[in-house]
Amino acid sequence: MSGTITRRLVILGKQGAGKGTQCELLVERYGVAHISTGDMLRAAVAAGTELGRQARELMDAGELVGDELILGIVAQRLTEPDTAPGFLLDGFPRTEAQADGLFALLAPHSVERAIDLDVPDEVVTQRMLDRGRADDTPEAIARRLELYEAETAPLRKLFADRGVLVTVDGLGTPAQVHGRIVAAIEAAP
C-alpha cells in the first residue's frame, strides 16, 4: 500500500495495450479506485439508457464519445468516496480538451503520473480481435487506432510538459509490465 500518499494516476495506451490488466494490478497494489470510462459506457449500453444508446452508435462506428459527455461522467465519478485515497483513470483523457478539463477538476492538485503503455499497432489489433467484443470489428479497430493517433497521442506531450509522463514498454508478461509501471510510478519526480 502507499500509506498516506494520494495516488492520482492516468494510464494511456491504445485500445488493447493491456491497460485493463495493468489497472487491476495497480488498483490492488495501491488501493485506489479504478475509473474506466469504457466500462462505464459499456454498462450504459447494456442498461439501455439514453447515454448508452448514443454511446453504442458511436462505438459501433469506431468513434469516440464526445468530450463534454465524458467529462461530466468523470467529474461525477471523482466525487464518490472511494476516490479519496486516489484513482486510476483508464481510457480518460483521450483528447487535449478532456485533459484540460481533468486538470481543472483536480486543481489545485494534478495527476501524479501518466503512464503510457507502448505496444505496436499489430499487437493491439490482434489482442482486440481475440477478445471478441461486438464493437471490435477490423474496421472499427482500424478507425479507433487512427483516432488514437490523431487525438490521444498528443496527450503524451501535454503530460510530458507537466513532468508526469512515463512511457513503459507494454510487451511481456503482465508481471513484467506491472513491475515496470510500479518502478515508474514510485520513481522520484
Short mmCIF file of N, CA and C in Angstrom, two decimals, residues 56-186:
data_model
loop_
_atom_site.label_atom_id
_atom_site.label_comp_id
_atom_site.label_asym_id
_atom_site.label_seq_id
_atom_site.Cartn_x
_atom_site.Cartn_y
_atom_site.Cartn_z
N ARG A 56 -23.51 3.63 -27.95
CA ARG A 56 -23.46 2.43 -28.81
C ARG A 56 -23.30 2.82 -30.28
N GLU A 57 -24.06 3.80 -30.72
CA GLU A 57 -23.96 4.24 -32.12
C GLU A 57 -22.54 4.68 -32.44
N LEU A 58 -21.95 5.46 -31.55
CA LEU A 58 -20.59 5.94 -31.77
C LEU A 58 -19.58 4.80 -31.71
N MET A 59 -19.68 3.95 -30.70
CA MET A 59 -18.72 2.86 -30.52
C MET A 59 -18.81 1.85 -31.66
N ASP A 60 -20.02 1.55 -32.13
CA ASP A 60 -20.17 0.60 -33.24
C ASP A 60 -19.51 1.13 -34.50
N ALA A 61 -19.46 2.45 -34.64
CA ALA A 61 -18.81 3.06 -35.80
C ALA A 61 -17.32 3.28 -35.57
N GLY A 62 -16.83 2.90 -34.37
CA GLY A 62 -15.41 3.09 -34.06
C GLY A 62 -15.07 4.52 -33.68
N GLU A 63 -16.10 5.31 -33.37
CA GLU A 63 -15.89 6.71 -33.00
C GLU A 63 -15.77 6.81 -31.48
N LEU A 64 -15.25 7.95 -31.03
CA LEU A 64 -15.13 8.22 -29.60
C LEU A 64 -16.31 9.08 -29.13
N VAL A 65 -16.72 8.87 -27.89
CA VAL A 65 -17.80 9.64 -27.30
C VAL A 65 -17.26 11.04 -27.00
N GLY A 66 -18.10 12.08 -27.16
CA GLY A 66 -17.69 13.47 -27.05
C GLY A 66 -17.12 13.88 -25.70
N ASP A 67 -16.28 14.91 -25.74
CA ASP A 67 -15.56 15.40 -24.57
C ASP A 67 -16.49 15.82 -23.44
N GLU A 68 -17.51 16.60 -23.75
CA GLU A 68 -18.39 17.13 -22.71
C GLU A 68 -19.09 16.01 -21.95
N LEU A 69 -19.59 15.02 -22.68
CA LEU A 69 -20.28 13.89 -22.08
C LEU A 69 -19.34 13.10 -21.16
N ILE A 70 -18.16 12.80 -21.66
CA ILE A 70 -17.19 12.04 -20.87
C ILE A 70 -16.73 12.83 -19.65
N LEU A 71 -16.45 14.12 -19.82
CA LEU A 71 -16.02 14.96 -18.68
C LEU A 71 -17.07 14.96 -17.58
N GLY A 72 -18.33 15.05 -17.96
CA GLY A 72 -19.40 15.03 -16.96
C GLY A 72 -19.44 13.72 -16.19
N ILE A 73 -19.28 12.61 -16.91
CA ILE A 73 -19.27 11.29 -16.27
C ILE A 73 -18.11 11.19 -15.29
N VAL A 74 -16.92 11.61 -15.71
CA VAL A 74 -15.72 11.51 -14.86
C VAL A 74 -15.83 12.45 -13.66
N ALA A 75 -16.29 13.68 -13.89
CA ALA A 75 -16.42 14.64 -12.79
C ALA A 75 -17.32 14.09 -11.70
N GLN A 76 -18.44 13.48 -12.11
CA GLN A 76 -19.36 12.90 -11.13
C GLN A 76 -18.69 11.74 -10.39
N ARG A 77 -17.98 10.91 -11.13
CA ARG A 77 -17.33 9.74 -10.52
C ARG A 77 -16.26 10.14 -9.51
N LEU A 78 -15.54 11.23 -9.77
CA LEU A 78 -14.46 11.66 -8.87
C LEU A 78 -14.98 12.23 -7.56
N THR A 79 -16.29 12.46 -7.45
CA THR A 79 -16.86 12.94 -6.19
C THR A 79 -17.22 11.79 -5.25
N GLU A 80 -17.14 10.56 -5.73
CA GLU A 80 -17.54 9.42 -4.90
C GLU A 80 -16.46 9.11 -3.86
N PRO A 81 -16.87 8.64 -2.66
CA PRO A 81 -15.94 8.47 -1.54
C PRO A 81 -14.76 7.53 -1.82
N ASP A 82 -14.95 6.53 -2.67
CA ASP A 82 -13.86 5.57 -2.89
C ASP A 82 -12.67 6.18 -3.64
N THR A 83 -12.82 7.43 -4.13
CA THR A 83 -11.70 8.07 -4.81
C THR A 83 -10.80 8.86 -3.85
N ALA A 84 -11.17 8.93 -2.56
CA ALA A 84 -10.39 9.71 -1.59
C ALA A 84 -8.91 9.28 -1.51
N PRO A 85 -8.60 7.96 -1.48
CA PRO A 85 -7.18 7.59 -1.44
C PRO A 85 -6.49 7.70 -2.80
N GLY A 86 -7.28 8.00 -3.81
CA GLY A 86 -6.72 8.15 -5.14
C GLY A 86 -7.54 7.41 -6.16
N PHE A 87 -7.08 7.51 -7.41
CA PHE A 87 -7.79 6.88 -8.51
C PHE A 87 -6.82 6.58 -9.63
N LEU A 88 -7.27 5.69 -10.48
CA LEU A 88 -6.55 5.33 -11.70
C LEU A 88 -7.53 5.51 -12.85
N LEU A 89 -7.26 6.50 -13.69
CA LEU A 89 -8.13 6.77 -14.84
C LEU A 89 -7.67 5.92 -16.02
N ASP A 90 -8.60 5.15 -16.55
CA ASP A 90 -8.34 4.19 -17.63
C ASP A 90 -9.22 4.57 -18.82
N GLY A 91 -8.59 5.00 -19.91
CA GLY A 91 -9.36 5.40 -21.08
C GLY A 91 -9.78 6.86 -21.05
N PHE A 92 -9.23 7.62 -20.13
CA PHE A 92 -9.52 9.04 -19.99
C PHE A 92 -8.30 9.71 -19.40
N PRO A 93 -7.91 10.86 -19.89
CA PRO A 93 -8.46 11.60 -21.02
C PRO A 93 -8.01 11.01 -22.35
N ARG A 94 -8.79 11.26 -23.40
CA ARG A 94 -8.45 10.83 -24.74
C ARG A 94 -8.09 12.00 -25.66
N THR A 95 -8.47 13.20 -25.25
CA THR A 95 -8.21 14.38 -26.08
C THR A 95 -7.62 15.48 -25.20
N GLU A 96 -7.03 16.49 -25.85
CA GLU A 96 -6.48 17.62 -25.10
C GLU A 96 -7.57 18.34 -24.33
N ALA A 97 -8.77 18.46 -24.91
CA ALA A 97 -9.88 19.12 -24.21
C ALA A 97 -10.25 18.35 -22.94
N GLN A 98 -10.26 17.02 -23.02
CA GLN A 98 -10.54 16.21 -21.83
C GLN A 98 -9.44 16.38 -20.79
N ALA A 99 -8.17 16.44 -21.23
CA ALA A 99 -7.06 16.63 -20.30
C ALA A 99 -7.17 17.98 -19.61
N ASP A 100 -7.48 19.02 -20.38
CA ASP A 100 -7.65 20.35 -19.79
C ASP A 100 -8.79 20.33 -18.77
N GLY A 101 -9.87 19.65 -19.09
CA GLY A 101 -10.98 19.51 -18.16
C GLY A 101 -10.58 18.77 -16.89
N LEU A 102 -9.76 17.72 -17.06
CA LEU A 102 -9.27 16.96 -15.90
C LEU A 102 -8.41 17.84 -15.01
N PHE A 103 -7.49 18.60 -15.60
CA PHE A 103 -6.63 19.47 -14.80
C PHE A 103 -7.46 20.49 -14.03
N ALA A 104 -8.50 21.01 -14.66
CA ALA A 104 -9.38 21.96 -13.99
C ALA A 104 -10.12 21.29 -12.83
N LEU A 105 -10.59 20.04 -13.05
CA LEU A 105 -11.29 19.30 -11.99
C LEU A 105 -10.40 19.04 -10.78
N LEU A 106 -9.12 18.75 -11.03
CA LEU A 106 -8.21 18.36 -9.96
C LEU A 106 -7.57 19.53 -9.24
N ALA A 107 -7.59 20.71 -9.86
CA ALA A 107 -6.90 21.87 -9.28
C ALA A 107 -7.34 22.07 -7.83
N PRO A 108 -6.43 22.39 -6.93
CA PRO A 108 -5.05 22.77 -7.15
C PRO A 108 -4.09 21.59 -7.29
N HIS A 109 -4.59 20.37 -7.20
CA HIS A 109 -3.75 19.19 -7.36
C HIS A 109 -3.60 18.88 -8.84
N SER A 110 -2.84 17.85 -9.13
CA SER A 110 -2.69 17.43 -10.52
C SER A 110 -2.57 15.92 -10.56
N VAL A 111 -2.28 15.42 -11.72
CA VAL A 111 -2.03 13.99 -11.90
C VAL A 111 -0.62 13.70 -11.38
N GLU A 112 -0.49 12.62 -10.62
CA GLU A 112 0.84 12.24 -10.11
C GLU A 112 1.69 11.64 -11.22
N ARG A 113 1.12 10.69 -11.96
CA ARG A 113 1.82 10.06 -13.08
C ARG A 113 0.82 9.74 -14.19
N ALA A 114 1.28 9.92 -15.42
CA ALA A 114 0.55 9.45 -16.60
C ALA A 114 1.44 8.39 -17.22
N ILE A 115 0.96 7.16 -17.22
CA ILE A 115 1.71 6.01 -17.72
C ILE A 115 1.26 5.72 -19.14
N ASP A 116 2.18 5.76 -20.08
CA ASP A 116 1.87 5.46 -21.47
C ASP A 116 2.37 4.06 -21.77
N LEU A 117 1.44 3.12 -21.96
CA LEU A 117 1.80 1.74 -22.31
C LEU A 117 2.08 1.68 -23.81
N ASP A 118 3.30 1.39 -24.16
CA ASP A 118 3.72 1.39 -25.56
C ASP A 118 3.65 -0.02 -26.13
N VAL A 119 2.70 -0.24 -27.05
CA VAL A 119 2.51 -1.54 -27.70
C VAL A 119 2.26 -1.28 -29.19
N PRO A 120 2.92 -2.02 -30.09
CA PRO A 120 2.74 -1.80 -31.53
C PRO A 120 1.30 -2.06 -32.00
N ASP A 121 0.91 -1.35 -33.08
CA ASP A 121 -0.44 -1.47 -33.64
C ASP A 121 -0.83 -2.91 -33.95
N GLU A 122 0.07 -3.67 -34.57
CA GLU A 122 -0.29 -5.03 -34.98
C GLU A 122 -0.58 -5.92 -33.77
N VAL A 123 0.09 -5.67 -32.66
CA VAL A 123 -0.15 -6.45 -31.44
C VAL A 123 -1.51 -6.10 -30.84
N VAL A 124 -1.81 -4.79 -30.73
CA VAL A 124 -3.10 -4.42 -30.13
C VAL A 124 -4.27 -4.82 -31.02
N THR A 125 -4.08 -4.77 -32.34
CA THR A 125 -5.15 -5.19 -33.25
C THR A 125 -5.50 -6.66 -33.02
N GLN A 126 -4.49 -7.51 -32.94
CA GLN A 126 -4.74 -8.94 -32.71
C GLN A 126 -5.37 -9.18 -31.35
N ARG A 127 -4.91 -8.47 -30.33
CA ARG A 127 -5.49 -8.61 -28.99
C ARG A 127 -6.97 -8.26 -29.00
N MET A 128 -7.34 -7.16 -29.69
CA MET A 128 -8.74 -6.75 -29.71
C MET A 128 -9.59 -7.75 -30.49
N LEU A 129 -9.07 -8.26 -31.59
CA LEU A 129 -9.82 -9.27 -32.34
C LEU A 129 -10.02 -10.53 -31.50
N ASP A 130 -9.01 -10.90 -30.73
CA ASP A 130 -9.07 -12.12 -29.91
C ASP A 130 -10.07 -12.00 -28.75
N ARG A 131 -10.32 -10.78 -28.25
CA ARG A 131 -11.22 -10.67 -27.10
C ARG A 131 -12.69 -10.79 -27.50
N GLY A 132 -13.00 -10.61 -28.78
CA GLY A 132 -14.32 -10.94 -29.31
C GLY A 132 -15.46 -10.05 -28.93
N ARG A 133 -15.22 -8.79 -28.60
CA ARG A 133 -16.32 -7.87 -28.30
C ARG A 133 -17.04 -7.50 -29.59
N ALA A 134 -18.34 -7.24 -29.50
CA ALA A 134 -19.13 -6.92 -30.68
C ALA A 134 -18.63 -5.66 -31.39
N ASP A 135 -18.09 -4.70 -30.63
CA ASP A 135 -17.61 -3.46 -31.25
C ASP A 135 -16.16 -3.55 -31.74
N ASP A 136 -15.56 -4.74 -31.67
CA ASP A 136 -14.17 -4.94 -32.12
C ASP A 136 -14.12 -5.57 -33.51
N THR A 137 -14.71 -4.91 -34.49
CA THR A 137 -14.59 -5.35 -35.87
C THR A 137 -13.28 -4.80 -36.42
N PRO A 138 -12.70 -5.44 -37.45
CA PRO A 138 -11.45 -4.91 -38.01
C PRO A 138 -11.56 -3.44 -38.43
N GLU A 139 -12.69 -3.07 -39.00
CA GLU A 139 -12.88 -1.68 -39.44
C GLU A 139 -12.92 -0.74 -38.24
N ALA A 140 -13.67 -1.12 -37.20
CA ALA A 140 -13.78 -0.27 -36.02
C ALA A 140 -12.43 -0.15 -35.31
N ILE A 141 -11.67 -1.25 -35.26
CA ILE A 141 -10.35 -1.22 -34.63
C ILE A 141 -9.43 -0.27 -35.39
N ALA A 142 -9.41 -0.38 -36.71
CA ALA A 142 -8.56 0.50 -37.53
C ALA A 142 -8.94 1.96 -37.30
N ARG A 143 -10.23 2.23 -37.23
CA ARG A 143 -10.69 3.60 -37.00
C ARG A 143 -10.27 4.10 -35.63
N ARG A 144 -10.41 3.27 -34.59
CA ARG A 144 -10.00 3.68 -33.24
C ARG A 144 -8.50 3.95 -33.17
N LEU A 145 -7.70 3.15 -33.87
CA LEU A 145 -6.26 3.40 -33.88
C LEU A 145 -5.93 4.71 -34.58
N GLU A 146 -6.64 5.01 -35.67
CA GLU A 146 -6.46 6.29 -36.36
C GLU A 146 -6.82 7.45 -35.43
N LEU A 147 -7.97 7.32 -34.76
CA LEU A 147 -8.40 8.37 -33.83
C LEU A 147 -7.42 8.51 -32.67
N TYR A 148 -6.91 7.40 -32.18
CA TYR A 148 -5.95 7.45 -31.07
C TYR A 148 -4.74 8.28 -31.49
N GLU A 149 -4.21 7.96 -32.66
CA GLU A 149 -3.02 8.67 -33.12
C GLU A 149 -3.31 10.15 -33.31
N ALA A 150 -4.46 10.47 -33.88
CA ALA A 150 -4.79 11.87 -34.16
C ALA A 150 -5.14 12.67 -32.90
N GLU A 151 -5.89 12.06 -31.99
CA GLU A 151 -6.44 12.81 -30.87
C GLU A 151 -5.77 12.52 -29.53
N THR A 152 -5.39 11.29 -29.29
CA THR A 152 -4.90 10.92 -27.96
C THR A 152 -3.39 10.98 -27.87
N ALA A 153 -2.69 10.55 -28.88
CA ALA A 153 -1.23 10.55 -28.83
C ALA A 153 -0.64 11.91 -28.45
N PRO A 154 -1.23 13.05 -28.90
CA PRO A 154 -0.68 14.35 -28.48
C PRO A 154 -0.71 14.58 -26.96
N LEU A 155 -1.48 13.79 -26.23
CA LEU A 155 -1.51 13.93 -24.78
C LEU A 155 -0.15 13.61 -24.16
N ARG A 156 0.62 12.78 -24.85
CA ARG A 156 1.95 12.47 -24.33
C ARG A 156 2.75 13.75 -24.11
N LYS A 157 2.70 14.67 -25.08
CA LYS A 157 3.43 15.93 -24.94
C LYS A 157 2.85 16.76 -23.79
N LEU A 158 1.55 16.81 -23.70
CA LEU A 158 0.91 17.60 -22.65
C LEU A 158 1.33 17.10 -21.26
N PHE A 159 1.28 15.78 -21.04
CA PHE A 159 1.70 15.23 -19.75
C PHE A 159 3.20 15.36 -19.54
N ALA A 160 3.97 15.21 -20.62
CA ALA A 160 5.43 15.37 -20.52
C ALA A 160 5.78 16.81 -20.11
N ASP A 161 5.07 17.78 -20.68
CA ASP A 161 5.31 19.18 -20.34
C ASP A 161 5.03 19.45 -18.87
N ARG A 162 4.15 18.67 -18.26
CA ARG A 162 3.84 18.82 -16.83
C ARG A 162 4.76 17.96 -15.96
N GLY A 163 5.65 17.23 -16.61
CA GLY A 163 6.63 16.43 -15.87
C GLY A 163 6.09 15.16 -15.25
N VAL A 164 4.95 14.65 -15.75
CA VAL A 164 4.34 13.47 -15.13
C VAL A 164 4.28 12.26 -16.05
N LEU A 165 4.70 12.38 -17.31
CA LEU A 165 4.59 11.27 -18.26
C LEU A 165 5.75 10.30 -18.11
N VAL A 166 5.40 9.01 -18.07
CA VAL A 166 6.40 7.94 -18.18
C VAL A 166 5.91 6.96 -19.23
N THR A 167 6.79 6.60 -20.15
CA THR A 167 6.45 5.63 -21.18
C THR A 167 7.01 4.29 -20.74
N VAL A 168 6.16 3.27 -20.77
CA VAL A 168 6.53 1.94 -20.31
C VAL A 168 6.31 0.95 -21.45
N ASP A 169 7.29 0.10 -21.68
CA ASP A 169 7.18 -0.97 -22.67
C ASP A 169 6.05 -1.90 -22.24
N GLY A 170 5.02 -2.01 -23.08
CA GLY A 170 3.85 -2.81 -22.74
C GLY A 170 3.92 -4.25 -23.21
N LEU A 171 5.07 -4.67 -23.75
CA LEU A 171 5.22 -6.05 -24.19
C LEU A 171 5.88 -6.88 -23.08
N GLY A 172 5.46 -8.14 -22.98
CA GLY A 172 5.98 -9.03 -21.95
C GLY A 172 4.83 -9.59 -21.15
N THR A 173 5.16 -10.31 -20.10
CA THR A 173 4.12 -10.87 -19.24
C THR A 173 3.46 -9.74 -18.44
N PRO A 174 2.24 -9.95 -17.97
CA PRO A 174 1.62 -8.93 -17.12
C PRO A 174 2.50 -8.55 -15.93
N ALA A 175 3.16 -9.53 -15.32
CA ALA A 175 4.02 -9.23 -14.17
C ALA A 175 5.22 -8.36 -14.57
N GLN A 176 5.81 -8.64 -15.72
CA GLN A 176 6.94 -7.83 -16.19
C GLN A 176 6.51 -6.39 -16.43
N VAL A 177 5.39 -6.22 -17.13
CA VAL A 177 4.90 -4.88 -17.42
C VAL A 177 4.53 -4.16 -16.12
N HIS A 178 3.87 -4.87 -15.21
CA HIS A 178 3.48 -4.29 -13.92
C HIS A 178 4.71 -3.80 -13.16
N GLY A 179 5.76 -4.59 -13.15
CA GLY A 179 6.99 -4.18 -12.47
C GLY A 179 7.55 -2.89 -13.03
N ARG A 180 7.51 -2.76 -14.36
CA ARG A 180 8.00 -1.53 -14.99
C ARG A 180 7.13 -0.34 -14.60
N ILE A 181 5.81 -0.55 -14.56
CA ILE A 181 4.90 0.55 -14.22
C ILE A 181 5.10 0.99 -12.78
N VAL A 182 5.18 0.05 -11.84
CA VAL A 182 5.36 0.39 -10.43
C VAL A 182 6.68 1.16 -10.25
N ALA A 183 7.73 0.71 -10.91
CA ALA A 183 9.01 1.42 -10.81
C ALA A 183 8.87 2.85 -11.32
N ALA A 184 8.11 3.03 -12.39
CA ALA A 184 7.92 4.38 -12.95
C ALA A 184 7.07 5.26 -12.02
N ILE A 185 6.05 4.68 -11.41
CA ILE A 185 5.18 5.45 -10.50
C ILE A 185 5.98 5.88 -9.27
N GLU A 186 6.77 4.97 -8.76
CA GLU A 186 7.45 5.24 -7.49
C GLU A 186 8.79 5.94 -7.64
#
